[in-house]
XYZ file of C-alpha atoms in Angstrom:
676
model
C 4.797 3.917 22.824
C 6.956 6.575 21.142
C 10.332 5.526 19.811
C 13.109 5.215 22.370
C 15.432 8.221 22.669
C 19.104 7.235 22.881
C 22.264 8.814 21.505
C 20.425 12.093 21.081
C 17.712 10.880 18.693
C 14.545 8.855 18.475
C 14.691 5.381 16.960
C 12.146 3.146 15.271
C 12.016 0.867 18.289
C 10.417 1.283 21.708
C 11.834 0.457 25.120
C 9.500 -2.555 25.386
C 10.677 -4.057 22.074
C 13.853 -5.624 23.488
C 12.270 -8.607 25.240
C 12.402 -11.053 22.320
C 15.752 -10.030 20.777
C 17.213 -9.811 24.280
C 16.009 -13.323 25.169
C 17.404 -14.728 21.930
C 20.814 -13.149 22.443
C 20.774 -14.105 26.120
C 20.231 -17.765 25.230
C 23.066 -17.618 22.710
C 25.416 -15.917 25.174
C 24.651 -18.388 27.966
C 25.386 -21.365 25.701
C 28.556 -19.626 24.553
C 29.667 -18.905 28.136
C 29.024 -22.522 29.202
C 31.000 -23.844 26.218
C 33.917 -21.517 26.974
C 33.898 -22.540 30.643
C 33.921 -26.247 29.675
C 36.891 -25.634 27.358
C 38.783 -23.689 30.028
C 38.042 -26.320 32.696
C 39.059 -29.164 30.371
C 42.519 -27.679 30.001
C 42.555 -26.598 33.664
C 44.070 -23.319 32.619
C 47.199 -25.035 31.228
C 47.604 -24.774 27.467
C 50.798 -26.572 26.454
C 51.221 -25.191 22.964
C 52.528 -22.146 21.137
C 50.694 -19.044 22.238
C 49.212 -20.816 25.258
C 49.506 -17.671 27.337
C 47.617 -15.628 24.784
C 44.932 -18.315 24.588
C 44.641 -18.370 28.390
C 44.205 -14.599 28.448
C 41.682 -14.750 25.630
C 39.501 -17.361 27.336
C 39.593 -15.647 30.740
C 38.757 -12.298 29.172
C 36.032 -13.880 27.064
C 34.422 -15.400 30.167
C 34.456 -12.008 31.872
C 33.091 -10.142 28.836
C 30.379 -12.748 28.257
C 29.447 -12.638 31.937
C 29.033 -8.861 31.835
C 27.016 -9.091 28.611
C 24.762 -11.767 30.139
C 24.118 -9.602 33.187
C 23.333 -6.576 31.020
C 20.994 -8.637 28.832
C 19.173 -9.972 31.889
C 18.622 -6.417 33.060
C 17.475 -5.280 29.586
C 14.991 -8.146 29.218
C 13.615 -7.643 32.728
C 13.210 -3.875 32.418
C 11.824 -4.086 28.863
C 9.102 -6.471 30.062
C 7.799 -3.970 32.633
C 4.951 -1.507 32.207
C 2.557 -1.228 29.276
C 2.775 0.286 25.823
C 1.774 3.795 26.908
C 2.954 3.641 30.517
C 6.742 3.293 30.260
C 7.492 4.588 33.758
C 8.953 1.244 34.854
C 11.325 1.394 31.856
C 12.965 4.742 32.619
C 16.341 3.043 33.079
C 16.307 1.469 29.605
C 18.459 4.162 27.867
C 21.154 3.705 30.523
C 21.103 -0.074 29.990
C 21.352 0.433 26.228
C 24.405 2.665 26.744
C 25.965 -0.004 28.972
C 25.292 -2.729 26.439
C 26.767 -0.563 23.665
C 29.939 -0.033 25.720
C 30.373 -3.786 26.077
C 30.686 -4.083 22.304
C 34.125 -2.439 22.594
C 35.824 -5.187 24.675
C 33.975 -7.804 22.618
C 35.442 -6.316 19.444
C 38.916 -6.232 21.015
C 38.641 -9.864 22.128
C 37.356 -10.919 18.708
C 40.471 -9.363 17.164
C 42.673 -11.048 19.787
C 41.120 -14.445 19.053
C 41.547 -13.957 15.304
C 45.197 -13.016 15.806
C 45.857 -16.111 17.942
C 44.199 -18.433 15.416
C 46.212 -17.005 12.534
C 49.638 -16.797 14.242
C 49.972 -18.797 17.476
C 47.665 -21.828 17.188
C 50.246 -24.252 15.758
C 50.602 -27.393 17.830
C 47.434 -26.819 19.858
C 44.578 -29.264 20.203
C 42.517 -29.084 16.965
C 39.304 -29.163 18.984
C 40.515 -26.142 20.969
C 41.474 -24.281 17.812
C 38.063 -25.074 16.305
C 36.302 -23.825 19.422
C 38.215 -20.550 19.331
C 37.502 -20.129 15.623
C 33.811 -20.698 16.326
C 33.867 -18.104 19.108
C 35.616 -15.557 16.898
C 33.265 -16.124 13.972
C 30.254 -15.894 16.295
C 31.544 -12.595 17.681
C 31.887 -11.106 14.218
C 28.457 -12.385 13.164
C 26.819 -10.835 16.236
C 28.621 -7.545 15.594
C 27.492 -7.631 11.959
C 23.859 -8.318 12.829
C 23.992 -5.612 15.485
C 25.117 -3.146 12.834
C 22.331 -4.272 10.521
C 19.838 -3.941 13.361
C 20.965 -0.360 13.987
C 20.432 0.426 10.301
C 17.031 -1.258 10.373
C 15.699 0.714 13.369
C 17.312 3.980 12.293
C 14.658 6.628 11.809
C 15.680 9.424 9.374
C 13.071 11.637 11.032
C 14.212 10.645 14.505
C 15.550 13.914 15.862
C 14.028 14.410 19.318
C 10.801 16.325 19.114
C 10.316 19.311 21.391
C 8.814 18.254 24.681
C 5.352 19.644 25.386
C 5.015 22.483 27.771
C 2.960 22.438 30.955
C -0.139 20.298 30.532
C -3.500 21.970 30.858
C -6.059 20.530 33.293
C -7.474 18.120 30.722
C -4.128 17.342 29.107
C -4.712 19.469 26.006
C -1.661 20.852 24.228
C -1.787 24.053 22.235
C -0.654 22.935 18.805
C -1.943 26.036 17.006
C 0.848 28.425 17.974
C 3.036 29.848 15.234
C 6.035 27.919 16.577
C 4.096 24.662 16.657
C 2.699 25.270 13.189
C 6.158 25.986 11.774
C 7.568 22.856 13.445
C 4.793 20.643 12.071
C 5.175 22.115 8.593
C 8.917 21.428 8.643
C 8.335 17.908 9.985
C 5.780 17.128 7.285
C 8.092 18.432 4.569
C 10.948 16.299 5.897
C 8.672 13.272 6.170
C 7.596 13.673 2.540
C 11.214 13.850 1.387
C 12.161 10.795 3.446
C 9.276 8.745 2.021
C 10.161 9.871 -1.493
C 13.762 8.757 -0.960
C 12.523 5.394 0.327
C 10.328 4.930 -2.727
C 13.144 5.865 -5.095
C 15.438 3.383 -3.370
C 12.796 0.650 -3.463
C 12.055 1.348 -7.129
C 15.631 1.995 -8.206
C 15.206 -0.478 -11.066
C 12.409 1.600 -12.612
C 13.087 4.456 -15.037
C 13.157 7.812 -13.283
C 11.045 9.647 -15.845
C 8.525 12.399 -15.224
C 5.535 10.094 -14.665
C 7.424 8.029 -12.070
C 8.684 11.133 -10.293
C 5.139 12.493 -10.107
C 3.901 9.163 -8.736
C 6.695 9.054 -6.138
C 5.825 12.578 -5.009
C 2.108 11.824 -4.757
C 2.577 8.544 -2.883
C 5.182 9.957 -0.494
C 2.855 12.827 0.419
C 0.068 10.316 1.094
C 2.328 8.180 3.310
C 3.782 11.121 5.209
C 0.327 12.552 5.905
C -0.930 9.191 7.130
C 1.963 8.421 9.479
C 2.915 11.925 10.616
C 0.303 12.396 13.359
C 1.254 9.376 15.503
C 4.400 8.121 17.161
C 3.782 4.380 16.980
C 6.596 1.951 16.260
C 5.928 -1.151 14.099
C 5.586 -3.463 17.105
C 2.861 -1.194 18.541
C 0.900 -1.601 15.312
C 1.385 -5.390 15.406
C 0.136 -5.504 19.001
C -2.844 -3.322 18.113
C -3.774 -5.556 15.181
C -3.570 -8.644 17.400
C -5.864 -7.044 19.980
C -8.284 -5.779 17.335
C -8.571 -9.227 15.753
C -9.494 -10.796 19.070
C -11.891 -7.966 19.907
C -13.666 -8.341 16.544
C -13.896 -12.126 16.948
C -15.267 -11.706 20.459
C -17.944 -9.281 19.259
C -18.876 -11.578 16.371
C -19.253 -14.604 18.656
C -21.325 -12.716 21.205
C -23.695 -11.211 18.631
C -27.327 -11.850 19.500
C -29.044 -13.715 16.637
C -32.075 -11.493 17.103
C -29.932 -8.457 16.354
C -28.742 -9.764 12.997
C -29.576 -7.300 10.248
C -30.240 -8.397 6.719
C -28.731 -6.793 3.652
C -31.223 -4.938 1.533
C -30.773 -6.258 -1.992
C -29.895 -3.415 -4.317
C -30.435 -5.497 -7.423
C -33.463 -4.967 -9.656
C -36.658 -6.793 -8.709
C -36.623 -10.339 -10.022
C -32.835 -10.514 -10.328
C -31.821 -14.156 -10.238
C -28.884 -14.552 -7.861
C -27.961 -17.961 -9.208
C -27.730 -16.577 -12.740
C -25.468 -13.778 -11.557
C -23.265 -16.285 -9.777
C -22.903 -18.346 -12.937
C -22.067 -15.271 -14.999
C -19.586 -14.135 -12.360
C -17.891 -17.545 -12.214
C -17.527 -17.505 -16.001
C -16.064 -13.975 -16.064
C -13.735 -14.757 -13.158
C -11.974 -17.313 -15.372
C -10.976 -14.474 -17.694
C -10.076 -12.144 -14.809
C -7.745 -14.869 -13.489
C -6.418 -15.789 -16.935
C -5.150 -12.280 -17.670
C -2.577 -12.677 -14.859
C -0.699 -15.005 -17.230
C 1.636 -17.831 -16.320
C 2.487 -16.790 -12.670
C -1.072 -17.383 -11.433
C -1.536 -20.410 -13.671
C 1.577 -22.095 -12.261
C 0.613 -21.069 -8.709
C -2.862 -22.600 -9.132
C -1.600 -25.743 -10.938
C 1.917 -26.390 -9.573
C 2.101 -30.012 -10.755
C 0.462 -29.882 -14.179
C 1.229 -26.345 -15.352
C 4.916 -26.893 -16.278
C 3.982 -29.845 -18.497
C 1.082 -28.052 -20.157
C 3.018 -24.845 -20.765
C 6.316 -26.528 -21.655
C 5.251 -27.470 -25.159
C 3.573 -24.151 -25.933
C 6.163 -21.668 -24.711
C 8.751 -20.403 -27.191
C 6.500 -21.194 -30.166
C 6.085 -18.400 -32.689
C 2.504 -17.257 -33.114
C 3.015 -13.575 -33.862
C 0.927 -13.811 -37.003
C -1.997 -15.475 -35.274
C -2.920 -12.689 -32.878
C -2.068 -9.096 -32.131
C 0.171 -9.065 -29.035
C 2.025 -6.143 -27.526
C 5.123 -6.430 -25.338
C 6.100 -8.386 -22.236
C 5.572 -11.989 -23.423
C 8.755 -12.870 -25.251
C 8.455 -16.626 -24.703
C 4.707 -16.779 -25.182
C 4.078 -18.337 -21.743
C 1.575 -15.672 -20.710
C -0.583 -16.226 -23.766
C -0.281 -20.021 -23.525
C -1.566 -19.927 -19.957
C -4.471 -17.691 -21.040
C -5.414 -20.266 -23.659
C -5.245 -23.061 -21.082
C -7.403 -21.147 -18.574
C -10.095 -19.820 -20.915
C -10.247 -22.736 -23.405
C -10.497 -20.191 -26.227
C -8.821 -20.542 -29.611
C -6.125 -18.315 -31.063
C -8.589 -16.765 -33.480
C -10.895 -15.680 -30.645
C -8.429 -13.039 -29.424
C -8.686 -9.594 -30.956
C -5.963 -7.857 -28.999
C -3.534 -8.935 -26.273
C -1.257 -6.479 -24.459
C 1.286 -7.285 -21.759
C 2.732 -3.783 -21.889
C 3.189 -2.648 -18.283
C 4.122 0.796 -17.003
C 2.826 2.968 -14.205
C -0.842 3.772 -15.056
C -0.597 1.361 -18.006
C -1.620 -2.207 -17.193
C -1.994 -5.353 -19.356
C -5.351 -6.398 -20.790
C -6.803 -8.454 -23.611
C -9.898 -8.364 -25.803
C -11.457 -11.663 -26.874
C -14.643 -13.082 -28.347
C -16.503 -15.136 -25.750
C -18.741 -17.296 -27.901
C -20.202 -19.152 -24.929
C -21.783 -15.979 -23.547
C -21.902 -14.151 -26.900
C -19.803 -11.262 -25.631
C -16.840 -9.140 -26.586
C -14.897 -9.501 -23.369
C -12.277 -7.059 -22.064
C -10.190 -8.519 -19.199
C -7.878 -6.225 -17.212
C -4.991 -7.581 -15.142
C -4.584 -6.960 -11.435
C -1.421 -6.165 -9.486
C 1.555 -8.261 -10.550
C 4.499 -5.863 -10.720
C 6.109 -3.000 -8.847
C 4.675 -0.608 -11.443
C 1.210 -1.913 -10.636
C 1.846 -1.271 -6.938
C 2.671 2.362 -7.715
C -0.588 2.607 -9.644
C -2.422 1.142 -6.621
C -0.785 3.591 -4.233
C -1.632 6.663 -6.303
C -4.772 6.952 -4.200
C -5.534 10.644 -4.520
C -8.887 11.660 -5.932
C -9.222 12.693 -9.566
C -12.267 14.303 -11.137
C -14.202 12.018 -13.463
C -17.190 13.953 -14.797
C -19.900 11.737 -16.305
C -22.774 13.105 -18.345
C -26.092 12.698 -16.608
C -24.670 12.024 -13.135
C -25.519 14.642 -10.514
C -23.309 15.110 -7.529
C -19.541 15.034 -7.069
C -17.827 12.718 -9.539
C -14.306 11.672 -8.636
C -12.331 8.436 -8.440
C -9.029 6.796 -7.475
C -6.333 8.613 -9.457
C -4.094 5.666 -10.384
C -6.945 3.474 -11.601
C -8.616 6.394 -13.340
C -5.410 6.967 -15.307
C -5.174 3.245 -16.131
C -8.798 3.168 -17.306
C -8.144 6.192 -19.502
C -5.146 4.448 -21.064
C -7.189 1.317 -21.925
C -10.134 3.436 -23.127
C -7.915 5.204 -25.646
C -6.586 1.882 -26.876
C -10.040 0.378 -27.266
C -11.711 3.362 -28.908
C -9.019 5.426 -30.605
C -7.129 2.419 -31.957
C -10.328 0.804 -33.192
C -9.990 -2.412 -31.184
C -13.654 -2.542 -30.199
C -14.710 -1.585 -33.713
C -12.712 -4.518 -35.036
C -14.290 -6.890 -32.501
C -17.860 -5.819 -33.238
C -17.246 -5.950 -36.962
C -16.631 -9.671 -36.465
C -19.516 -10.237 -34.021
C -21.928 -7.277 -34.293
C -24.661 -9.008 -32.270
C -22.431 -9.601 -29.231
C -22.628 -7.466 -26.086
C -19.678 -5.848 -24.324
C -18.457 -7.273 -20.993
C -15.580 -5.829 -18.943
C -13.967 -7.724 -16.080
C -10.922 -7.726 -13.815
C -9.629 -8.589 -10.354
C -8.201 -6.254 -7.702
C -6.424 -3.410 -9.523
C -7.972 -4.814 -12.694
C -11.408 -4.751 -11.028
C -11.173 -1.060 -10.151
C -9.826 -0.210 -13.589
C -12.534 -2.330 -15.276
C -15.299 -0.547 -13.336
C -13.939 2.874 -14.315
C -13.496 1.703 -17.891
C -17.113 0.554 -17.906
C -18.205 4.010 -16.742
C -16.241 5.613 -19.586
C -17.707 3.216 -22.167
C -21.272 3.262 -20.838
C -22.519 6.080 -23.058
C -21.290 4.327 -26.218
C -22.396 0.846 -25.122
C -25.632 1.130 -23.102
C -25.937 -2.660 -22.676
C -22.422 -3.016 -21.292
C -21.922 -5.203 -18.203
C -18.962 -5.224 -15.823
C -17.960 -7.918 -13.326
C -15.520 -6.543 -10.780
C -13.838 -9.097 -8.492
C -12.340 -7.985 -5.153
C -12.371 -4.296 -6.168
C -10.680 -1.666 -4.000
C -12.960 -0.008 -1.483
C -11.577 3.463 -2.184
C -12.563 3.716 -5.841
C -15.631 5.870 -6.616
C -17.471 8.821 -5.153
C -20.950 8.124 -3.857
C -22.597 9.548 -6.980
C -20.522 7.389 -9.324
C -20.929 4.304 -7.112
C -24.723 4.681 -7.268
C -24.572 5.286 -11.026
C -22.519 2.122 -11.569
C -25.092 -0.112 -9.846
C -27.033 -0.387 -13.095
C -24.223 -2.199 -14.935
C -21.465 -3.228 -12.477
C -21.524 -6.288 -10.210
C -18.745 -6.503 -7.611
C -17.895 -9.844 -6.030
C -16.201 -9.875 -2.601
C -15.038 -12.986 -0.768
C -15.111 -13.209 3.027
C -12.969 -10.752 4.955
C -10.957 -9.602 1.946
C -8.931 -6.524 2.923
C -8.891 -4.722 -0.443
C -12.661 -3.986 -0.782
C -12.456 -2.446 2.690
C -9.283 -0.519 1.903
C -9.719 3.225 1.644
C -7.971 6.173 3.224
C -10.882 6.943 5.621
C -10.999 3.266 6.651
C -7.237 3.266 7.205
C -7.554 6.405 9.328
C -10.288 4.664 11.303
C -8.068 1.601 11.751
C -5.228 3.795 12.986
C -7.558 5.477 15.479
C -8.784 2.104 16.755
C -5.216 0.855 17.139
C -4.372 3.960 19.161
C -7.393 3.424 21.362
C -6.878 -0.270 22.022
C -3.127 -0.175 22.693
C -3.588 2.827 24.938
C -6.235 1.209 27.105
C -4.706 -2.278 27.350
C -2.749 -2.759 30.554
C -0.814 -5.832 29.411
C 2.869 -5.574 28.471
C 3.557 -5.713 24.766
C 5.473 -8.995 24.792
C 2.450 -10.771 26.319
C 0.109 -9.229 23.759
C 2.321 -10.424 20.887
C 2.805 -13.918 22.331
C -0.908 -14.423 22.957
C -1.715 -12.921 19.572
C 0.611 -15.344 17.769
C -0.860 -18.282 19.696
C -4.394 -17.181 18.812
C -3.563 -16.776 15.114
C -1.895 -20.188 14.864
C -3.906 -22.363 17.265
C -7.144 -20.430 17.720
C -9.070 -20.724 20.962
C -11.168 -18.150 22.759
C -10.383 -14.453 22.191
C -8.395 -12.971 25.026
C -10.473 -10.988 27.517
C -7.800 -8.321 27.706
C -8.101 -5.956 30.693
C -7.963 -2.218 30.222
C -6.900 0.777 32.232
C -10.227 2.553 31.788
C -11.454 1.764 35.287
C -8.538 3.542 36.918
C -8.673 6.761 34.912
C -11.071 9.624 34.572
C -13.375 9.601 31.564
C -12.290 13.092 30.502
C -8.661 11.934 30.473
C -9.523 9.080 28.133
C -10.902 11.538 25.592
C -7.540 13.285 25.264
C -4.558 12.192 23.178
C -2.056 12.529 26.021
C -2.009 9.041 27.532
C 0.405 7.630 30.082
C 3.706 9.485 30.290
C 4.137 10.120 26.570
C 1.751 10.851 23.742
C 1.131 8.574 20.802
C -0.430 11.504 18.954
C 2.069 14.084 17.712
C -0.559 16.352 16.179
C -4.305 16.304 15.695
C -5.229 15.137 12.219
C -8.723 15.830 10.979
C -9.330 12.103 11.154
C -8.552 12.019 14.870
C -11.495 12.855 17.087
C -11.113 11.035 20.384
C -9.710 7.772 21.524
C -12.988 7.184 23.333
C -15.047 7.813 20.204
C -16.330 5.064 17.955
C -17.601 7.353 15.225
C -17.321 5.879 11.793
C -14.713 7.111 9.346
C -17.498 8.563 7.270
C -17.733 11.413 9.781
C -14.109 12.461 9.287
C -13.177 15.058 6.718
C -9.518 14.209 6.170
C -10.146 12.698 2.744
C -12.988 12.543 0.273
C -14.982 9.340 0.842
C -14.685 6.648 -1.833
C -16.737 3.465 -2.261
C -16.547 0.134 -4.098
C -18.340 0.018 -7.453
C -21.764 -1.324 -8.395
C -23.956 -3.892 -6.653
C -21.935 -5.986 -4.245
C -22.263 -9.770 -4.110
C -20.701 -10.920 -0.842
C -19.562 -14.544 -0.498
C -18.838 -15.932 2.964
C -17.939 -19.335 4.354
C -20.951 -21.154 5.763
C -19.872 -22.580 9.112
C -17.390 -21.853 11.899
C -14.633 -19.344 11.235
C -12.038 -21.869 12.420
C -12.024 -25.184 10.597
C -9.730 -28.067 9.780
C -7.414 -27.684 6.805
C -8.941 -30.836 5.290
C -12.588 -30.019 5.909
C -14.786 -29.157 2.945
C -15.641 -25.495 2.633
C -19.213 -24.479 1.909
C -20.119 -20.970 0.878
C -23.121 -18.702 1.061
C -23.813 -15.666 -1.092
C -26.031 -12.629 -0.748
C -26.353 -9.081 -2.003
C -24.722 -6.564 0.283
C -24.258 -2.802 0.386
C -21.205 -0.569 0.491
C -21.995 0.306 4.122
C -20.988 -3.241 5.134
C -17.410 -2.509 4.039
C -16.769 0.669 6.003
C -14.410 -0.987 8.483
C -11.333 -3.179 8.061
C -11.672 -6.682 9.518
C -8.492 -8.149 10.991
C -8.162 -11.823 10.127
C -5.591 -14.316 8.806
C -7.878 -14.595 5.763
C -7.886 -10.884 4.959
C -5.189 -11.508 2.316
C -6.008 -15.125 1.409
C -9.595 -14.182 0.531
C -8.246 -11.655 -1.960
C -6.360 -14.183 -4.080
C -7.995 -14.710 -7.492
C -7.813 -18.506 -7.252
C -9.716 -18.368 -3.928
C -12.448 -16.188 -5.467
C -12.744 -18.501 -8.486
C -12.879 -21.584 -6.249
C -15.679 -20.059 -4.151
C -17.712 -19.105 -7.204
C -17.308 -22.535 -8.767
C -18.352 -24.136 -5.481
C -21.504 -22.012 -5.337
C -22.424 -22.828 -8.922
C -21.829 -26.550 -8.609
C -23.469 -26.990 -5.188
C -26.020 -24.188 -5.138
C -28.841 -25.963 -3.212
C -26.534 -26.405 -0.217
C -24.205 -23.421 -0.412
C -26.539 -20.546 -1.140
C -27.637 -18.593 1.912
C -31.310 -19.173 2.791
C -31.807 -15.419 2.930
C -30.884 -15.206 -0.722
C -33.686 -17.589 -1.631
C -36.302 -16.959 1.016
C -35.570 -13.340 2.024
C -34.536 -14.411 5.523
C -31.962 -12.197 7.264
C -28.361 -13.207 7.577
C -25.330 -11.903 9.345
C -23.941 -8.544 8.309
C -20.189 -8.758 7.899
């Protein structure tokens, strides 16, 4: 539901978010009250030491204050647990309870000061256990007050001034948001939201230089964030509840899918393309895409052996043996690359660990095994890389011979342009091909490196017609449709399981937001139950919850309007918002230009049940897929795990070493298999 309005402003917390923190504090206060009562009863109200009267007053007052706090917390927890996310009628009294609880901090502060004064001045000669108990009570009081202050800062919303209440509702609940007053208000709100997000980014990236390129990136990213979040009034816990419900809904639909309705992927590869050969090439290139991450990924993948293997190589001087630029002062990055790729020093033409926004590390090496000049581009590993990822606006990328709109992800387009200039203008590729003129050019990368590698391949295609690119876990919002189709001749993208990143695009995120709005609006369970059941399902599995909805008790025309319950979760209509009752795909929205993953897509999935033992052997299946299979975000605990480069490499190696058992039958016999 919308943020709770107290003290004259909206906050980043809803009235049904106080169940769990209230229960935790209630438990602490009850234990504290019982301990204080035991101490008071033990002395029977008679404290025969200096300051005994003050101590008696302190304990009696503390019992009273704690009792009042316990009663207020009981009321807060009970009221907060009532109603549903969008029907807060049963929680109307919550602001009054919050005011009452805030008032009780005053006597608690006074009593904390009184206890501190007694301990410091009047506790001589008293029972040490009693003095220790009072010290514990005083320290606990100050800790609770400190964490309360931090909590207030955490839920403070800089844009939280109360929004004007809507006027009289029309018969179907439609608000006129096109008036000049409404337009001016929304324009001011969007401008403020952009400034707030820019301030947040500057604070988060305070360690980065505040030059012109960073300021431009901050401005672009903050505008993207403010546009995305400005048309809803969801608090973080609403989003968490929506994701929990969506995960269970998707699992339920997947389990109930009729086998006869399974649709096969139409292979987009050329006729006669050998899938097993592509898998072997991809597994080989993935070693380089993982190696370019340097020592962090190498140590993460080999926690026991990596320190020993790298220990003898780091800090050795090899500046004369290869051309290396910036960022590897101890040589650990390059040593890990050597360990991962099994290449020799002389096989590397150029190695750069220079890292700025739009400028990411890469290396150029001679791959004698595959007779290729290989360019490997690093994925996200720094805050500067994150800013490059988040610069998700579209940028024109005209390509000769490609008809249709040509545009791409701005941040990765800039990064590809930076590497292109290095390779061509600085003569790096010329140097490589002067050594091995018969070799072919191969470009590869993972994640951010995958998107940049695909764009780099497009830029180099005219000069190197036989170029091949292997893009691992590329971002879904990368290329326009025309460029995505053009890249299918020379780019192979590899996606593992339910990886989030290949499904990540602004239209897909808008679609996810719309689905969250729909599912939290129509669920008639209180939020605390949704979160508890969601956590249980994520950790222990089981059957997806058959969550009831409020659809049966409301008119269909009401469900198609954004005004739901007593307050609206939609502040303004964005062009991505159509109707909470609509299941239209994000492709039909016009908020942002549609972007797609590059090339032909090789999708790897686990062969077997989605839930398995941690010690069971994983078997994989692979098949050609299409970009249409990645139009929606799948909620799963593996949506991030499947993106890790070591997981992708492990899956590819498994397919290559156990191909008769792990390859999908449809890949070999043209039988259909499940569309993910």
